[in-house]
Short mmCIF file of N, CA, C and O in Angstrom, two decimals:
data_model
loop_
_atom_site.label_atom_id
_atom_site.label_comp_id
_atom_site.label_asym_id
_atom_site.label_seq_id
_atom_site.Cartn_x
_atom_site.Cartn_y
_atom_site.Cartn_z
N UNK A 148 50.56 96.54 4.82
CA UNK A 148 49.62 97.09 4.27
C UNK A 148 48.47 95.44 4.68
O UNK A 148 49.01 94.65 4.50
N UNK A 149 47.54 96.23 4.96
CA UNK A 149 46.08 95.26 5.98
C UNK A 149 45.66 94.41 4.55
O UNK A 149 45.10 95.08 3.74
N UNK A 150 45.32 93.27 4.60
CA UNK A 150 44.90 92.09 3.75
C UNK A 150 43.51 92.34 3.61
O UNK A 150 42.48 92.91 5.52
N UNK A 151 42.77 92.50 2.45
CA UNK A 151 41.07 93.35 2.86
C UNK A 151 40.16 92.12 1.83
O UNK A 151 41.06 90.73 1.23
N UNK A 152 38.51 92.17 1.99
CA UNK A 152 37.58 91.43 1.91
C UNK A 152 36.98 91.81 1.01
O UNK A 152 36.73 92.53 1.79
N UNK A 153 36.84 91.68 -0.65
CA UNK A 153 35.41 92.10 -1.06
C UNK A 153 34.80 90.69 -0.56
O UNK A 153 34.28 90.59 -1.38
N UNK A 154 33.51 91.54 0.08
CA UNK A 154 31.70 90.99 -0.16
C UNK A 154 31.38 91.25 -0.86
O UNK A 154 30.71 92.73 -1.00
N UNK A 155 30.43 90.40 -1.43
CA UNK A 155 28.95 91.43 -1.94
C UNK A 155 27.80 90.39 -2.04
O UNK A 155 27.78 89.72 -1.78
N UNK A 156 26.81 91.39 -1.84
CA UNK A 156 25.53 90.65 -1.30
C UNK A 156 24.75 90.95 -2.61
O UNK A 156 24.52 92.46 -3.14
N UNK A 157 24.44 90.52 -2.70
CA UNK A 157 22.84 90.40 -3.81
C UNK A 157 21.57 89.98 -3.50
O UNK A 157 21.58 88.25 -4.12
N UNK A 158 20.53 90.20 -3.27
CA UNK A 158 19.40 89.97 -3.42
C UNK A 158 18.60 89.72 -5.26
O UNK A 158 18.97 90.88 -6.19
N UNK A 159 18.87 88.43 -5.37
CA UNK A 159 18.52 87.98 -6.86
C UNK A 159 16.89 88.39 -7.10
O UNK A 159 16.38 88.53 -8.24
N UNK A 160 16.43 88.37 -6.16
CA UNK A 160 14.55 88.23 -6.07
C UNK A 160 14.19 87.00 -6.85
O UNK A 160 14.10 86.63 -7.43
N UNK A 161 13.27 86.02 -5.83
CA UNK A 161 12.93 85.07 -5.93
C UNK A 161 11.56 84.90 -7.06
O UNK A 161 10.73 86.06 -6.72
N UNK A 162 11.75 83.72 -7.63
CA UNK A 162 10.51 83.65 -8.66
C UNK A 162 9.21 83.81 -8.29
O UNK A 162 8.80 84.67 -9.20
N UNK A 163 8.69 84.01 -7.09
CA UNK A 163 7.41 84.36 -6.93
C UNK A 163 7.21 86.08 -6.94
O UNK A 163 5.86 86.55 -6.76
N UNK A 164 8.24 86.39 -6.51
CA UNK A 164 8.11 87.70 -7.44
C UNK A 164 7.86 88.68 -8.64
O UNK A 164 8.12 89.33 -8.46
N UNK A 165 8.98 87.68 -9.22
CA UNK A 165 9.45 88.28 -10.46
C UNK A 165 7.94 87.70 -11.41
O UNK A 165 7.81 87.63 -12.36
N UNK A 166 6.86 89.01 -11.42
CA UNK A 166 5.54 89.42 -11.70
C UNK A 166 5.49 90.86 -11.99
O UNK A 166 4.88 91.25 -10.67
N UNK A 167 4.89 91.26 -12.35
CA UNK A 167 4.82 92.79 -12.55
C UNK A 167 3.15 92.63 -12.42
O UNK A 167 2.92 93.37 -11.21
N UNK A 168 2.38 91.36 -11.97
CA UNK A 168 0.86 91.58 -11.55
C UNK A 168 1.22 91.75 -10.00
O UNK A 168 0.53 92.25 -9.26
N UNK A 169 2.92 91.47 -9.65
CA UNK A 169 2.80 91.94 -7.70
C UNK A 169 3.03 92.62 -7.57
O UNK A 169 3.04 93.12 -6.27
N UNK A 170 3.22 94.09 -8.07
CA UNK A 170 3.28 95.33 -8.15
C UNK A 170 2.29 96.37 -8.86
O UNK A 170 2.74 97.64 -8.18
N UNK A 171 1.48 95.94 -9.27
CA UNK A 171 0.42 97.08 -9.97
C UNK A 171 -0.23 97.29 -8.34
O UNK A 171 -1.55 98.73 -8.72
N UNK A 172 0.05 96.90 -6.85
CA UNK A 172 -0.44 97.93 -5.46
C UNK A 172 -0.31 99.08 -5.61
O UNK A 172 0.00 99.03 -4.43
N UNK A 173 1.47 98.91 -6.27
CA UNK A 173 2.40 100.29 -5.57
C UNK A 173 1.57 101.30 -5.77
O UNK A 173 0.81 102.02 -6.78
N UNK A 174 2.04 102.60 -4.77
CA UNK A 174 1.84 103.58 -4.72
C UNK A 174 1.99 104.43 -5.95
O UNK A 174 0.49 104.66 -7.07
N UNK A 175 3.07 104.32 -6.80
CA UNK A 175 3.38 105.79 -8.63
C UNK A 175 3.23 104.25 -9.66
O UNK A 175 4.03 103.18 -10.06
N UNK A 176 2.26 103.58 -9.73
CA UNK A 176 1.00 102.45 -10.35
C UNK A 176 1.84 102.43 -12.01
O UNK A 176 3.29 101.98 -12.61
N UNK A 177 1.83 103.76 -13.09
CA UNK A 177 2.68 103.90 -13.62
C UNK A 177 4.11 103.99 -14.15
O UNK A 177 5.07 103.31 -14.82
N UNK A 178 4.93 104.37 -12.80
CA UNK A 178 6.22 104.05 -12.94
C UNK A 178 6.88 102.47 -13.13
O UNK A 178 7.75 102.76 -13.33
N UNK A 179 5.90 102.04 -12.36
CA UNK A 179 6.33 101.35 -12.02
C UNK A 179 5.90 100.27 -13.18
O UNK A 179 6.74 99.09 -13.06
N UNK A 180 5.55 100.19 -14.06
CA UNK A 180 4.98 99.82 -15.26
C UNK A 180 6.22 100.10 -16.21
O UNK A 180 6.35 99.29 -16.81
N UNK A 181 6.89 101.30 -15.96
CA UNK A 181 7.67 101.18 -16.91
C UNK A 181 9.39 100.99 -16.65
O UNK A 181 9.73 100.31 -16.97
N UNK A 182 9.05 100.39 -15.55
CA UNK A 182 10.37 99.55 -14.57
C UNK A 182 10.71 98.67 -13.83
O UNK A 182 11.94 97.86 -14.40
N UNK A 183 9.92 97.95 -13.98
CA UNK A 183 9.18 96.70 -13.59
C UNK A 183 8.15 96.37 -14.69
O UNK A 183 7.24 95.21 -14.71
N UNK A 184 8.59 96.09 -16.52
CA UNK A 184 8.09 95.12 -17.06
C UNK A 184 8.25 93.70 -17.01
O UNK A 184 9.29 93.38 -16.72
N UNK A 185 7.62 93.48 -17.61
CA UNK A 185 7.77 91.41 -17.69
C UNK A 185 9.26 91.71 -18.29
O UNK A 185 9.66 90.32 -17.45
N UNK A 186 9.78 92.19 -19.32
CA UNK A 186 10.72 91.63 -19.85
C UNK A 186 11.97 91.57 -19.10
O UNK A 186 13.06 90.97 -18.58
N UNK A 187 11.64 92.02 -18.09
CA UNK A 187 13.12 92.90 -17.27
C UNK A 187 12.70 91.29 -15.35
O UNK A 187 13.61 91.88 -14.95
N UNK A 188 11.55 91.47 -15.78
CA UNK A 188 11.09 89.91 -14.91
C UNK A 188 12.13 89.10 -14.81
O UNK A 188 12.12 88.19 -14.04
N UNK A 189 11.94 88.51 -16.58
CA UNK A 189 12.25 88.01 -17.01
C UNK A 189 13.84 86.84 -16.57
O UNK A 189 14.86 87.51 -16.54
N UNK A 190 13.70 85.67 -16.37
CA UNK A 190 15.09 85.22 -15.30
C UNK A 190 16.04 85.37 -16.63
O UNK A 190 17.16 85.79 -15.48
N UNK A 191 15.91 85.20 -17.86
CA UNK A 191 17.37 85.25 -18.65
C UNK A 191 17.33 87.33 -18.22
O UNK A 191 19.35 86.87 -18.91
N UNK A 192 17.09 87.87 -18.70
CA UNK A 192 17.36 88.87 -19.17
C UNK A 192 17.44 89.81 -16.91
O UNK A 192 19.55 90.15 -17.03
N UNK A 193 16.99 89.02 -16.12
CA UNK A 193 17.67 89.34 -14.80
C UNK A 193 19.12 88.11 -14.46
O UNK A 193 20.18 88.86 -13.97
N UNK A 194 19.04 87.23 -15.17
CA UNK A 194 20.92 86.39 -14.75
C UNK A 194 21.79 87.19 -15.43
O UNK A 194 22.65 87.41 -14.90
N UNK A 195 21.22 88.21 -16.77
CA UNK A 195 22.64 88.38 -17.22
C UNK A 195 22.72 89.79 -16.54
O UNK A 195 24.40 89.69 -16.43
N UNK A 196 22.35 90.69 -15.89
CA UNK A 196 22.95 91.16 -15.29
C UNK A 196 23.32 91.11 -13.94
O UNK A 196 23.76 91.52 -13.58
N UNK A 197 22.76 89.38 -13.68
CA UNK A 197 23.00 89.96 -11.48
C UNK A 197 24.21 89.34 -11.63
O UNK A 197 25.23 89.74 -11.04
N UNK A 198 25.13 88.25 -13.18
CA UNK A 198 26.03 87.93 -13.81
C UNK A 198 27.22 88.48 -13.73
O UNK A 198 27.95 88.88 -12.94
N UNK A 199 26.85 90.04 -13.93
CA UNK A 199 27.19 90.94 -14.67
C UNK A 199 27.70 91.72 -13.11
O UNK A 199 28.86 92.78 -13.64
N UNK A 200 27.23 92.09 -12.86
CA UNK A 200 27.38 92.76 -11.72
C UNK A 200 27.95 92.53 -10.80
O UNK A 200 28.57 92.67 -9.50
N UNK A 201 27.78 91.34 -10.28
CA UNK A 201 28.56 89.80 -9.39
C UNK A 201 29.50 90.80 -9.89
O UNK A 201 30.73 90.50 -9.07
N UNK A 202 30.41 89.43 -11.34
CA UNK A 202 31.80 90.07 -11.96
C UNK A 202 31.98 91.14 -11.64
O UNK A 202 33.47 91.34 -11.28
N UNK A 203 31.91 92.74 -11.57
CA UNK A 203 32.33 93.86 -12.43
C UNK A 203 32.66 94.39 -10.80
O UNK A 203 33.61 95.36 -11.02
N UNK A 204 32.46 93.44 -9.20
CA UNK A 204 33.20 93.06 -8.50
C UNK A 204 34.13 92.78 -8.13
O UNK A 204 34.95 93.50 -6.57
N UNK A 205 34.51 92.07 -8.62
CA UNK A 205 36.07 91.10 -8.10
C UNK A 205 35.72 90.61 -6.80
O UNK A 205 36.76 91.01 -6.22
N UNK A 206 34.52 89.52 -6.49
CA UNK A 206 34.59 89.65 -4.71
C UNK A 206 35.27 88.59 -4.10
O UNK A 206 35.38 88.06 -5.04
N UNK A 207 35.36 88.73 -3.15
CA UNK A 207 36.51 87.28 -2.78
C UNK A 207 35.39 86.22 -1.99
O UNK A 207 35.28 85.06 -2.20
N UNK A 208 34.48 87.01 -1.39
CA UNK A 208 32.95 86.24 -1.36
C UNK A 208 31.41 86.87 -1.86
O UNK A 208 31.39 88.36 -1.92
N UNK A 209 31.33 85.83 -2.25
CA UNK A 209 29.77 86.36 -3.00
C UNK A 209 28.23 85.75 -2.21
O UNK A 209 28.29 84.40 -2.09
N UNK A 210 27.20 87.07 -1.54
CA UNK A 210 26.33 85.91 -0.76
C UNK A 210 24.67 86.22 -1.88
O UNK A 210 25.06 87.16 -2.09
N UNK A 211 24.38 85.66 -1.66
CA UNK A 211 23.06 85.29 -2.78
C UNK A 211 21.55 85.51 -1.86
O UNK A 211 21.67 84.00 -1.08
N UNK A 212 20.93 85.95 -1.65
CA UNK A 212 20.29 86.55 -0.81
C UNK A 212 18.60 86.23 -1.86
O UNK A 212 18.27 86.35 -2.87
N UNK A 213 17.52 84.96 -1.70
CA UNK A 213 16.85 85.39 -2.90
C UNK A 213 16.86 84.33 -3.30
O UNK A 213 16.41 84.32 -5.09
N UNK A 214 17.95 83.00 -3.72
CA UNK A 214 18.35 82.68 -4.58
C UNK A 214 17.66 81.27 -5.03
O UNK A 214 18.81 80.27 -5.95
N UNK A 215 17.07 80.72 -3.91
CA UNK A 215 17.06 79.07 -3.63
C UNK A 215 17.34 78.41 -5.42
O UNK A 215 17.66 77.77 -5.71
N UNK A 216 16.19 79.06 -6.03
CA UNK A 216 15.65 78.53 -7.32
C UNK A 216 16.95 78.72 -8.32
O UNK A 216 17.14 77.87 -8.64
N UNK A 217 17.53 79.66 -8.08
CA UNK A 217 18.68 80.22 -9.01
C UNK A 217 20.34 79.73 -8.58
O UNK A 217 21.09 80.08 -9.48
N UNK A 218 20.54 79.38 -7.76
CA UNK A 218 22.23 79.77 -7.09
C UNK A 218 22.63 78.67 -7.77
O UNK A 218 23.23 79.25 -8.82
N UNK A 219 22.57 78.04 -8.00
CA UNK A 219 23.21 76.11 -9.03
C UNK A 219 23.78 77.58 -10.21
O UNK A 219 24.89 77.62 -10.95
N UNK A 220 22.28 77.60 -11.17
CA UNK A 220 22.94 78.65 -11.74
C UNK A 220 23.78 80.18 -12.41
O UNK A 220 24.73 80.37 -13.48
N UNK A 221 23.80 80.41 -11.07
CA UNK A 221 24.41 81.52 -10.97
C UNK A 221 26.01 81.68 -10.59
O UNK A 221 26.65 81.88 -11.33
N UNK A 222 25.97 79.86 -9.61
CA UNK A 222 27.52 79.44 -9.77
C UNK A 222 27.97 79.59 -10.67
O UNK A 222 29.24 79.72 -11.12
N UNK A 223 27.07 78.26 -11.70
CA UNK A 223 27.99 78.42 -13.33
C UNK A 223 28.60 79.09 -13.78
O UNK A 223 29.26 79.37 -14.27
N UNK A 224 27.24 80.02 -14.42
CA UNK A 224 27.24 81.88 -14.59
C UNK A 224 28.74 82.27 -14.23
O UNK A 224 29.57 82.53 -15.21
N UNK A 225 28.63 82.39 -13.03
CA UNK A 225 29.81 82.44 -12.31
C UNK A 225 31.80 81.84 -12.48
O UNK A 225 32.33 82.64 -13.14
N UNK A 226 31.71 80.98 -12.39
CA UNK A 226 31.94 80.37 -12.66
C UNK A 226 32.78 80.20 -14.13
O UNK A 226 34.44 80.26 -14.56
N UNK A 227 32.15 79.91 -15.22
CA UNK A 227 32.53 79.62 -16.54
C UNK A 227 33.13 81.32 -17.39
O UNK A 227 33.55 81.31 -18.20
N UNK A 228 32.94 82.00 -16.04
CA UNK A 228 33.68 83.69 -16.77
C UNK A 228 35.42 83.58 -15.67
O UNK A 228 36.00 84.76 -16.55
N UNK A 229 35.13 83.34 -14.80
CA UNK A 229 36.62 82.77 -14.20
C UNK A 229 37.71 81.63 -14.14
O UNK A 229 37.10 81.36 -15.12
#
């Protein structure tokens, strides 16, 4: 059997974009208000869900986009589960 490598790429959403104010100009403002609540953009909420999403794929390689502020925190959280 051929060896396989599982790669997961995840966009963390840079802190500068994690504000509901940034999304009020989108066409479906009402839908966006529901989907992009302050709670869902909060780092602790996002971190928990990002780590859960990464771990469920059991990846060999993980790449994180827009993660400069959060990289070490996410890596530590993932390491704690392994």
